[in-house]
Coordinates of N, CA, C and O and ligand atoms in Angstrom, one line a residue:
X444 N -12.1 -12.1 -8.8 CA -11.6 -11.1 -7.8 C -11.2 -9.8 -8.4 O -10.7 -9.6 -9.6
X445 N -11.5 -8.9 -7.5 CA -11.3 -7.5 -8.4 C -9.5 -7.1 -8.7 O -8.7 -7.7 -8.0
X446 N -9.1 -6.2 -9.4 CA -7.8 -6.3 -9.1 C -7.3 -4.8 -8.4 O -8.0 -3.8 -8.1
X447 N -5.9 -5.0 -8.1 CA -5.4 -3.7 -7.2 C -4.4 -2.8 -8.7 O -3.8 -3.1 -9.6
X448 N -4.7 -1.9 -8.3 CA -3.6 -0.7 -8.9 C -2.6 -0.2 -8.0 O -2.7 0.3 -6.9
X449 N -1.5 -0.6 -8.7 CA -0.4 0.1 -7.7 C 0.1 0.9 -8.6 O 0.8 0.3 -9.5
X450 N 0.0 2.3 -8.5 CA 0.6 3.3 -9.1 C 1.6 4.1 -8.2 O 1.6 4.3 -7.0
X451 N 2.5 4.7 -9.2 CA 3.9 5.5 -8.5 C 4.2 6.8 -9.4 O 4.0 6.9 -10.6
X452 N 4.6 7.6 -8.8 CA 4.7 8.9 -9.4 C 6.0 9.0 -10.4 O 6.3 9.8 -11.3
X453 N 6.7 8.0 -9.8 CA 8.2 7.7 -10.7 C 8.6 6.3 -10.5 O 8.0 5.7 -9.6
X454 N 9.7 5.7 -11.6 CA 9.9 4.6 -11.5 C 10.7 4.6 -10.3 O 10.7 3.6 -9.6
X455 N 11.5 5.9 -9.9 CA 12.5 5.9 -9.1 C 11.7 5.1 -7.5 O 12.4 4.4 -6.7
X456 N 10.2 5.2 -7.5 CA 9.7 5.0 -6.1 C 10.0 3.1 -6.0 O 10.1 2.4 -5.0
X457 N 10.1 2.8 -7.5 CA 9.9 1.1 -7.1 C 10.4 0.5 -6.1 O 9.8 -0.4 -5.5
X458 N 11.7 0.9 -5.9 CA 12.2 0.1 -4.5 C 11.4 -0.3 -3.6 O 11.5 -1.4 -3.1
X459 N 10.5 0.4 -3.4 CA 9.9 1.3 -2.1 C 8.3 0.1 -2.2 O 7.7 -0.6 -1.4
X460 N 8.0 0.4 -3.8 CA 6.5 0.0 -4.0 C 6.8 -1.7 -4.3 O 5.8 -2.4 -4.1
X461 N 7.8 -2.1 -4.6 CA 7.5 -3.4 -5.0 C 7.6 -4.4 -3.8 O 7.6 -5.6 -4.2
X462 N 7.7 -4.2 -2.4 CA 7.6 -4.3 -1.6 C 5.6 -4.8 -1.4 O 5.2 -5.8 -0.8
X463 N 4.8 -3.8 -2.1 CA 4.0 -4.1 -1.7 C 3.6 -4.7 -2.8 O 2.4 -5.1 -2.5
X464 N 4.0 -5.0 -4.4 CA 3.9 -6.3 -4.9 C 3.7 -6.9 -5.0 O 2.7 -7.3 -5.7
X465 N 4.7 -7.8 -4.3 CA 5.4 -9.0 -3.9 C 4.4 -9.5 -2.7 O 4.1 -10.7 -2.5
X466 N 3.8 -8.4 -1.9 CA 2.7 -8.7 -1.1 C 1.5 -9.5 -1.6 O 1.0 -10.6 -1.4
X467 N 1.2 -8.3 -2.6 CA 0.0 -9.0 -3.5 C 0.1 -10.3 -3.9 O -0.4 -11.3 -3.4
X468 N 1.0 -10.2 -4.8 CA 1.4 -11.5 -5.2 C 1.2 -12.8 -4.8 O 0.7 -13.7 -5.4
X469 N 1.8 -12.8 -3.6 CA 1.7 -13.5 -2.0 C 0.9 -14.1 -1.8 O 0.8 -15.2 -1.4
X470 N -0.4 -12.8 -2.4 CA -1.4 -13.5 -1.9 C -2.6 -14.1 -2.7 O -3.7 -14.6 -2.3
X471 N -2.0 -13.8 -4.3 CA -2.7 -14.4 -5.7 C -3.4 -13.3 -6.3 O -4.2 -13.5 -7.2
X472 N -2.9 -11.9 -5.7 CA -3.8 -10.8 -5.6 C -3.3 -10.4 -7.6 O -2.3 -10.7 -8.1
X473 N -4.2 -9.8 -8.1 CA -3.9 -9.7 -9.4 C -3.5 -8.3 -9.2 O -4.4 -7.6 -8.7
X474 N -1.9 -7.4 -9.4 CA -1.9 -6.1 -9.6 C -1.6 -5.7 -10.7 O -1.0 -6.3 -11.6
X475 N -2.0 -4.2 -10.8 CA -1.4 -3.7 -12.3 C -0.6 -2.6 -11.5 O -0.8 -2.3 -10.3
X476 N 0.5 -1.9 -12.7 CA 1.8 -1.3 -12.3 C 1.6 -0.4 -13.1 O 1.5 -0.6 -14.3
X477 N 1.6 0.9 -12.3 CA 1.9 2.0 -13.1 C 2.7 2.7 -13.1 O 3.1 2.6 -12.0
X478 N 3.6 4.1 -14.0 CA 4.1 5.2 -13.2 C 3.3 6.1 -14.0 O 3.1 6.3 -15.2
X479 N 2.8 6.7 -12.7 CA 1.9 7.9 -13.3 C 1.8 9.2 -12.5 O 1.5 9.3 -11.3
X480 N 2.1 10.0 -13.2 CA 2.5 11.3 -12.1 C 1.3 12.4 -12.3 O 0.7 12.8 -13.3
X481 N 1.1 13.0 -10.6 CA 0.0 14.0 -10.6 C 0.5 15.3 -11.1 O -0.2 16.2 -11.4
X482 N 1.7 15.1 -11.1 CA 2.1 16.9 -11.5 C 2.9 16.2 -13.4 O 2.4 16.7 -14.4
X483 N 3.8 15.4 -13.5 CA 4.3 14.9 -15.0 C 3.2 14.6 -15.6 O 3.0 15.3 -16.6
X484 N 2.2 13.6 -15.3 CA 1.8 13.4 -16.3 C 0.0 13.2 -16.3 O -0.7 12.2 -16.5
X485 N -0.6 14.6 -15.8 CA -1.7 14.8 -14.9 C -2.8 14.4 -15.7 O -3.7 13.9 -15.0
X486 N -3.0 14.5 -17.1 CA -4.0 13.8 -17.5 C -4.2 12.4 -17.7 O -5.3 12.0 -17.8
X487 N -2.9 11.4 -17.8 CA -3.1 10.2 -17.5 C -3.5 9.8 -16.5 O -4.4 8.9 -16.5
X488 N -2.8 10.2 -15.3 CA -3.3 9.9 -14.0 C -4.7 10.3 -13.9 O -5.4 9.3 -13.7
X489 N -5.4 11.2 -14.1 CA -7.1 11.5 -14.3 C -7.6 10.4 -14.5 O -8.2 9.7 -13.7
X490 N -7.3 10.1 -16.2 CA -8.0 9.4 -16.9 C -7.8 7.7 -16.3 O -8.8 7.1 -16.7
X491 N -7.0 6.9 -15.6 CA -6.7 5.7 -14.7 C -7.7 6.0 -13.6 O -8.8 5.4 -13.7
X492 N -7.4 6.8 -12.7 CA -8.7 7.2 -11.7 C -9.8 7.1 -12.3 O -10.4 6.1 -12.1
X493 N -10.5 8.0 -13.3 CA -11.6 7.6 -13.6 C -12.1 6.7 -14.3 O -13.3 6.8 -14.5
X494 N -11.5 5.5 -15.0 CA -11.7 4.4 -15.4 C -11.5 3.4 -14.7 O -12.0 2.3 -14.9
X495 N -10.6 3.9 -13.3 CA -10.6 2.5 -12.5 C -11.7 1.4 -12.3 O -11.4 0.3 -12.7
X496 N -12.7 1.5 -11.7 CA -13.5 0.9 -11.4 C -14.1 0.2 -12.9 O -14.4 -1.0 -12.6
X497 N -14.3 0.3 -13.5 CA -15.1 0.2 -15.3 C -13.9 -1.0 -15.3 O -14.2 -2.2 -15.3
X498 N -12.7 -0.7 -15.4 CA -11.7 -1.3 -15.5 C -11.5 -2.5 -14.6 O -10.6 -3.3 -15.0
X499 N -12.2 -2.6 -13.5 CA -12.1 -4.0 -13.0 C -11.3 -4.3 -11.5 O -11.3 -5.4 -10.9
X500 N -10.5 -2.8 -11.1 CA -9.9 -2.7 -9.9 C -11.0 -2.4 -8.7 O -12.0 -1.7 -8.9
X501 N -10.6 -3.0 -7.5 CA -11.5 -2.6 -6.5 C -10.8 -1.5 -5.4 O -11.4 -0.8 -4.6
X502 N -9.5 -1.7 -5.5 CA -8.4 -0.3 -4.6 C -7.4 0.0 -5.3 O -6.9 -0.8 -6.1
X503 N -6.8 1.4 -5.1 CA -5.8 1.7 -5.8 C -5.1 2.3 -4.4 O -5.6 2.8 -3.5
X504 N -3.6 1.9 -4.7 CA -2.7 1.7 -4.0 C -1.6 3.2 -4.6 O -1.3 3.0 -5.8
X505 N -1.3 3.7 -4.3 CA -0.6 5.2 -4.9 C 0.7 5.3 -3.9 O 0.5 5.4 -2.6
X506 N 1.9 5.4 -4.5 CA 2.7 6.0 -3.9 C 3.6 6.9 -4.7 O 3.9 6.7 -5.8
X507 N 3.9 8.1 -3.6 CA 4.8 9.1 -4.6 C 5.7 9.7 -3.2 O 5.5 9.5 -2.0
X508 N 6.6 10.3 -3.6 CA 7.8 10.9 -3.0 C 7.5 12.9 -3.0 O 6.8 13.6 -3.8
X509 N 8.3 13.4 -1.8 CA 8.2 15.0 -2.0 C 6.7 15.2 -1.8 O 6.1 14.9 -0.8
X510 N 6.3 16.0 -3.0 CA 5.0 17.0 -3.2 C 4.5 16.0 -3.6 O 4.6 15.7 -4.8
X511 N 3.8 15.1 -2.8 CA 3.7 13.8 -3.0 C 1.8 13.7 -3.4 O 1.0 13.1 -2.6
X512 N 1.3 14.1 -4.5 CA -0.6 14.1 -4.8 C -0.7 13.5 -5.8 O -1.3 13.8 -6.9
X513 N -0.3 12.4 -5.6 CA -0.6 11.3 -6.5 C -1.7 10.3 -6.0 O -2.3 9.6 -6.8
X514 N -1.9 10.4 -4.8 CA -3.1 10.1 -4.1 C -4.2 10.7 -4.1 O -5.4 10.2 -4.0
X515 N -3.8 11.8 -4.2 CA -5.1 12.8 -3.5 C -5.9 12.7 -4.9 O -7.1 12.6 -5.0
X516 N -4.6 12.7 -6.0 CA -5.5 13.0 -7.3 C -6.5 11.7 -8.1 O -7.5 11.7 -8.9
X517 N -5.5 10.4 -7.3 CA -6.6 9.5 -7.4 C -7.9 9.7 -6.8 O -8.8 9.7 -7.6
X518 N -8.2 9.9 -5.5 CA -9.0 9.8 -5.0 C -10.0 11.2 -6.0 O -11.1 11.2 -6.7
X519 N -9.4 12.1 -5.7 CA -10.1 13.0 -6.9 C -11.5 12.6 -7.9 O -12.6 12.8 -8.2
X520 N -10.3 11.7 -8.3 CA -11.3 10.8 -9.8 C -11.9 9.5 -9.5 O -12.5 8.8 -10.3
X521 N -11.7 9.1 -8.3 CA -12.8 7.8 -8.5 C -13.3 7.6 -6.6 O -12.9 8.1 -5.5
X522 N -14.2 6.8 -7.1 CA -14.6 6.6 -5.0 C -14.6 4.9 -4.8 O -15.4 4.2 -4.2
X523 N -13.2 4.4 -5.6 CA -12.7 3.5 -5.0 C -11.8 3.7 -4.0 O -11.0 4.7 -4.0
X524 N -11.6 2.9 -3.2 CA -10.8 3.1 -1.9 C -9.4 3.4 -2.2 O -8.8 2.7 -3.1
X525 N -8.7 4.4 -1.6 CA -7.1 5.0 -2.2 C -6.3 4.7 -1.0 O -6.6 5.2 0.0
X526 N -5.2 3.9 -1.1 CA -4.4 4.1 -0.2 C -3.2 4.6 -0.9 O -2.6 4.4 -2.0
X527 N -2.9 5.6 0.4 CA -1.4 6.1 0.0 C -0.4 5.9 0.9 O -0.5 5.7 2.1
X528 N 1.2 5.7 -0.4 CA 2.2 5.5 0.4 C 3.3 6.6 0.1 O 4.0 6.8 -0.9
X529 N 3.2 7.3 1.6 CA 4.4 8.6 1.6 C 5.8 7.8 1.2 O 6.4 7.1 2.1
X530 N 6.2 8.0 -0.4 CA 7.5 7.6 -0.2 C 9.1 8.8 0.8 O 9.1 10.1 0.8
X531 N 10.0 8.0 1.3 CA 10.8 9.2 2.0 C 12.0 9.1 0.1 O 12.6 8.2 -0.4
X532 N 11.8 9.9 -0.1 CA 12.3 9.9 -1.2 C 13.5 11.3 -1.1 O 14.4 11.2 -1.9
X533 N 13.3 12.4 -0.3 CA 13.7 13.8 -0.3 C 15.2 14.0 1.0 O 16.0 13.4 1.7
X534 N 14.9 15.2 0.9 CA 15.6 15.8 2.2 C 15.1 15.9 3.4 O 15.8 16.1 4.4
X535 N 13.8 15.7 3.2 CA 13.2 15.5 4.2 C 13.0 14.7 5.1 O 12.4 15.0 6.1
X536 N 13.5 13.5 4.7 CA 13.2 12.2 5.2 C 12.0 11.6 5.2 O 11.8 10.6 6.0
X537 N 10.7 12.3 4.2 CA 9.8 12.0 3.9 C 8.4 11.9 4.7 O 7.5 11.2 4.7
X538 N 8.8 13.3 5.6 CA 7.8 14.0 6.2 C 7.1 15.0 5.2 O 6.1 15.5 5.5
X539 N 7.8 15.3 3.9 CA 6.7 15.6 3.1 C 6.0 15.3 2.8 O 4.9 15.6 3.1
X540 N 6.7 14.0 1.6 CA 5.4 13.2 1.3 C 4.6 12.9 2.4 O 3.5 13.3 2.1
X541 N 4.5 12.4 3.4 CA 3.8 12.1 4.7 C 2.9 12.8 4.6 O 1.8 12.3 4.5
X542 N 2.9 14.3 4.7 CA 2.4 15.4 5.0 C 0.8 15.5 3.6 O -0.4 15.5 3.6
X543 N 1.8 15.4 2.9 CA 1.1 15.6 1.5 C 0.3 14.7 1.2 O -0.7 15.3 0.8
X544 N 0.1 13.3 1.1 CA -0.5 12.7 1.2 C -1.7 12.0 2.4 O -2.7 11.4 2.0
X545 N -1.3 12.3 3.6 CA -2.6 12.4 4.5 C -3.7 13.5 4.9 O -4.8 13.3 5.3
X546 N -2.9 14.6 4.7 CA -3.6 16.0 4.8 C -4.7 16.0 3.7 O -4.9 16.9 2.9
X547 N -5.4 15.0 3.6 CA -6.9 15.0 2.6 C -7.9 16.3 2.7 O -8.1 16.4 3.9
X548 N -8.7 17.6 1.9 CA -9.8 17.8 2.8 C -10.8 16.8 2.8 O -10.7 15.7 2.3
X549 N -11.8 17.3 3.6 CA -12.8 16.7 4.3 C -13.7 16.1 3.0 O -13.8 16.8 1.9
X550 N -14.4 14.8 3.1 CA -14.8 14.4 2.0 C -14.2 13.4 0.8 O -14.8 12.6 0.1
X551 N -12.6 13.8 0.9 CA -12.1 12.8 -0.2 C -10.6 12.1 0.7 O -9.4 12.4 0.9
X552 N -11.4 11.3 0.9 CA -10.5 10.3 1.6 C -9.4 9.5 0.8 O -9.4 8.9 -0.3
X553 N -8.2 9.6 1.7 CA -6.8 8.6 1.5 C -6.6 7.8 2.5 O -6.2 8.4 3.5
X554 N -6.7 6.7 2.6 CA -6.2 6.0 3.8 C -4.6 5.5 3.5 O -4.2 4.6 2.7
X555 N -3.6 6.6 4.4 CA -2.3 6.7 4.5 C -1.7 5.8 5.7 O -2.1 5.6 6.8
X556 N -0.4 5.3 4.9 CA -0.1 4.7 5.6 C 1.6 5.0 5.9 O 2.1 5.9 5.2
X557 N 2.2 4.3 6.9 CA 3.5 4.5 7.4 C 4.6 5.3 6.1 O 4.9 4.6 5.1
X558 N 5.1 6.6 6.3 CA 6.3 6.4 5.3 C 7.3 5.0 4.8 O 8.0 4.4 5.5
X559 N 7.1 4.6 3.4 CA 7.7 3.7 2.9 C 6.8 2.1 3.3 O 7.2 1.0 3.1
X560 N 5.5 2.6 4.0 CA 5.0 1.2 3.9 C 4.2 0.7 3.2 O 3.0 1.0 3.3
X561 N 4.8 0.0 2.4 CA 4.1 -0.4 1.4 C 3.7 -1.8 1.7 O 3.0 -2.2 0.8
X562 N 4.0 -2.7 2.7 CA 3.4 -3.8 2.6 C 2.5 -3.8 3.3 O 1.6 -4.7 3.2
X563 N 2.3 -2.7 4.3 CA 1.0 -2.2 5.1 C -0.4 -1.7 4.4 O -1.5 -1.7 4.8
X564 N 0.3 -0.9 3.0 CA -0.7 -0.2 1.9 C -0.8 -1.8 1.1 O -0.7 -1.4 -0.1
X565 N -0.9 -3.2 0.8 CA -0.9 -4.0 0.2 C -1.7 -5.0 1.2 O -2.6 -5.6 0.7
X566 N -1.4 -5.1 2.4 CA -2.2 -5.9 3.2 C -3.8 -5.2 3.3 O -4.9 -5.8 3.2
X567 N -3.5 -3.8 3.3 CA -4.9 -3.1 3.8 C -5.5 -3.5 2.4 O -6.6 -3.9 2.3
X568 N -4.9 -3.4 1.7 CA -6.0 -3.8 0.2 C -6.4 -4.9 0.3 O -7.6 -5.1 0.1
X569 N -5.6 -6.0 0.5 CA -6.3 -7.5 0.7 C -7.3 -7.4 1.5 O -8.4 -7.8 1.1
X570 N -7.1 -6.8 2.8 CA -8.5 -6.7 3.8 C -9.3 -6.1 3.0 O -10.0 -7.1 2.6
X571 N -9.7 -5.3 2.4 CA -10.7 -4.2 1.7 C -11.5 -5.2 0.7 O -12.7 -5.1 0.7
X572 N -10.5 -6.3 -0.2 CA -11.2 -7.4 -0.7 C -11.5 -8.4 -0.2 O -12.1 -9.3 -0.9
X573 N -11.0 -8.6 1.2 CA -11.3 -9.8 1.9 C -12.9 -9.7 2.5 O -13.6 -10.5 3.0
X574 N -13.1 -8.3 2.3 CA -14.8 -8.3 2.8 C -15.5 -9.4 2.6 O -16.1 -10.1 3.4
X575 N -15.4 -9.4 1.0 CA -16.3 -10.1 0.2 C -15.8 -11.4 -0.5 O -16.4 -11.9 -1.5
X576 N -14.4 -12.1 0.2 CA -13.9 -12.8 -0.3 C -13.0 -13.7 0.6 O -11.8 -13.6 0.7
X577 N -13.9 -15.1 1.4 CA -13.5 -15.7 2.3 C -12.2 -16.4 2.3 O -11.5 -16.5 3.3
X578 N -11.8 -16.9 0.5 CA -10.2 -17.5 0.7 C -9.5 -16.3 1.2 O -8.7 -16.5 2.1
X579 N -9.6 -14.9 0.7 CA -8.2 -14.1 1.4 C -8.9 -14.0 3.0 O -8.0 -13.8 3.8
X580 N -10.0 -14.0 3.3 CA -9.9 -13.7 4.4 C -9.2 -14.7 5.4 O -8.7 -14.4 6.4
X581 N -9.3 -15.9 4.9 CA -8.9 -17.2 5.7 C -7.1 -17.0 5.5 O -6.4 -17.7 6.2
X582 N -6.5 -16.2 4.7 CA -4.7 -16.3 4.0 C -4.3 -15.1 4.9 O -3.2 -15.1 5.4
X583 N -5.1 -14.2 5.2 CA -5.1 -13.1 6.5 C -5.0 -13.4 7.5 O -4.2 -12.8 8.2
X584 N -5.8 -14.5 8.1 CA -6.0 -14.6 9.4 C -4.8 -15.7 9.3 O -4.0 -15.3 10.1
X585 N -4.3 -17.0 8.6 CA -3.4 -17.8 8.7 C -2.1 -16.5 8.9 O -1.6 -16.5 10.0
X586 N -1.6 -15.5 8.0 CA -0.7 -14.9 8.5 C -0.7 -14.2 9.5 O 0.4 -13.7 9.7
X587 N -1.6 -13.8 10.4 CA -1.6 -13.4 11.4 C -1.4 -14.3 12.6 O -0.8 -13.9 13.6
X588 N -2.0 -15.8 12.5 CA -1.0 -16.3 13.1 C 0.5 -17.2 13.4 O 1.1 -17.7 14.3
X589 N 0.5 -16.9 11.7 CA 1.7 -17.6 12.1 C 2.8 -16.1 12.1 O 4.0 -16.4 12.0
X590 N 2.4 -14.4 12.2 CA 3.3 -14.1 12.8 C 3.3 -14.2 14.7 O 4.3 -14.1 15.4
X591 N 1.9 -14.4 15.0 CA 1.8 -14.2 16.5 C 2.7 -15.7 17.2 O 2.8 -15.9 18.4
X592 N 3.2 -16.6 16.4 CA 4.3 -17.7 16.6 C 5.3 -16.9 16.6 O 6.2 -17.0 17.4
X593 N 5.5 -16.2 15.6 CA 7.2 -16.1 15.2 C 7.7 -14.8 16.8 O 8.8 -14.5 17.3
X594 N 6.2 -14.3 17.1 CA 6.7 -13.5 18.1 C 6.9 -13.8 19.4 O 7.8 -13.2 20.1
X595 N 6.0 -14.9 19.8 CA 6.2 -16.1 21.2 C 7.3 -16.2 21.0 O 8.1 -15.7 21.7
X596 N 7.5 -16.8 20.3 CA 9.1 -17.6 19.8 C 10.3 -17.0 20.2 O 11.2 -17.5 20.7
X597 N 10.0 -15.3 19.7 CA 11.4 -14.1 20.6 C 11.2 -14.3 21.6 O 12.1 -14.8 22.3
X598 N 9.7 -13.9 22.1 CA 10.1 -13.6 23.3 C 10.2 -14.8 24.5 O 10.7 -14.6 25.6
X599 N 9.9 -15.9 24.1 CA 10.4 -17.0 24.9 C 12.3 -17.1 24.8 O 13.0 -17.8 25.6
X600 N 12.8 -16.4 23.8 CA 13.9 -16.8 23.5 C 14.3 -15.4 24.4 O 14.9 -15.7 25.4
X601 N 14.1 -14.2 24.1 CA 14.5 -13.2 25.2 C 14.2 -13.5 26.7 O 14.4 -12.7 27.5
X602 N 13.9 -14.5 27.0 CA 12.8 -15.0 28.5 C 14.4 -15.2 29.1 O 15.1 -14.7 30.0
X603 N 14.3 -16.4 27.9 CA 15.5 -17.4 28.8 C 16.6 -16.8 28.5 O 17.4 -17.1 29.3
X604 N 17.0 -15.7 27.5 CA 18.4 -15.0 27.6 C 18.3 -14.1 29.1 O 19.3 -14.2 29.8
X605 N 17.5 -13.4 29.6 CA 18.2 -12.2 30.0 C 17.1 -12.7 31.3 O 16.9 -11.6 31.9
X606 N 16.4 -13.9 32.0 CA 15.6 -14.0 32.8 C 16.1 -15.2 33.7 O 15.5 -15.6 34.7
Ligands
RP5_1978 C1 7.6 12.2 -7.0 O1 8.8 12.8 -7.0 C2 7.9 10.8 -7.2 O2 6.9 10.0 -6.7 C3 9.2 10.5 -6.6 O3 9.1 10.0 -5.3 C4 9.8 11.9 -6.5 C5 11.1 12.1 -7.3 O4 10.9 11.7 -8.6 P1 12.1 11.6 -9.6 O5 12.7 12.9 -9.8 O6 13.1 10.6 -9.0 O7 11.5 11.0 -10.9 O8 6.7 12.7 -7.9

């Protein structure tokens, strides 16, 4: 199975990214961990992008905070699939990063996800390998229903509270 890249622009974002880890993990997913910055430390980040694929990953997973082109610069360097995760890291409450990271031009795609979602940027990568890879696709569909239980379950339980 191919593996995932989860890179971060600072260690400060881990909170945020290990979230989508622990996802992987979850699901036997092999990741590698980086911190790699598009503005600190711009030629490593290059050089990861353009070796990714040679290297054995099939998606890279990018999250950064603020002036957040740690994505963009992946996607830059390779035409493996990028997802980005706007961390809220600022004053802004992380409508920057948000901003910064989906605002792609045309041609080099990021597939962005929720500020701070990182288990959403970790599921979408399992899908992306589950194309070609029927055990995760069968560990996808078991979690999908056993959340569509856990949600009967409220709402039968809101039924009888307030009906
Ligand atoms: C971004 O700047 C990082 O991704 C992080 O979210 C933010 C702040 O970085 P630190 O100053 O905490 O290292 O590049």
């Amino acid at each position: 199975m191919k593996k995932v890249a989860v890179v971060m622009g600072s260690d400060s974002d881990l909170p945020i990214v290990e979230k989508a880890i622990n996802c992987l993990k979850s699901y036997g997913v092999t990741a590698e961990v980086r911190v790699l910055s598009a503005h600190r430390t711009p030629a490593e980040a290059a050089a990861f992008a353009a070796g990714a694929r040679e290297n054995g990953f099939g998606v890279i997973i990018a999250a950064a905070g603020k002036a957040a082109h740690l994505a963009g610069a992946m996607a830059a360097g390779t035409t493996l699939p990028v997802i980005g995760i706007p961390v809220k890291s600022s004053t802004l409450d992380g409508l920057d990063a948000l901003l910064s990271t989906v605002q792609m031009p045309s041609g080099m795609p990021v597939a962005t996800v929720a500020i701070d979602g990182a288990e959403n940027a970790a599921l979408l990568a399992i899908q992306i390998l589950a194309v070609t890879d029927t055990e995760l696709a069968d560990k996808l569909q078991a979690a999908r229903e056993a959340n569509r239980a856990k949600i009967l379950k409220k709402d039968r339980e809101i039924l009888d509270k307030y009906n």
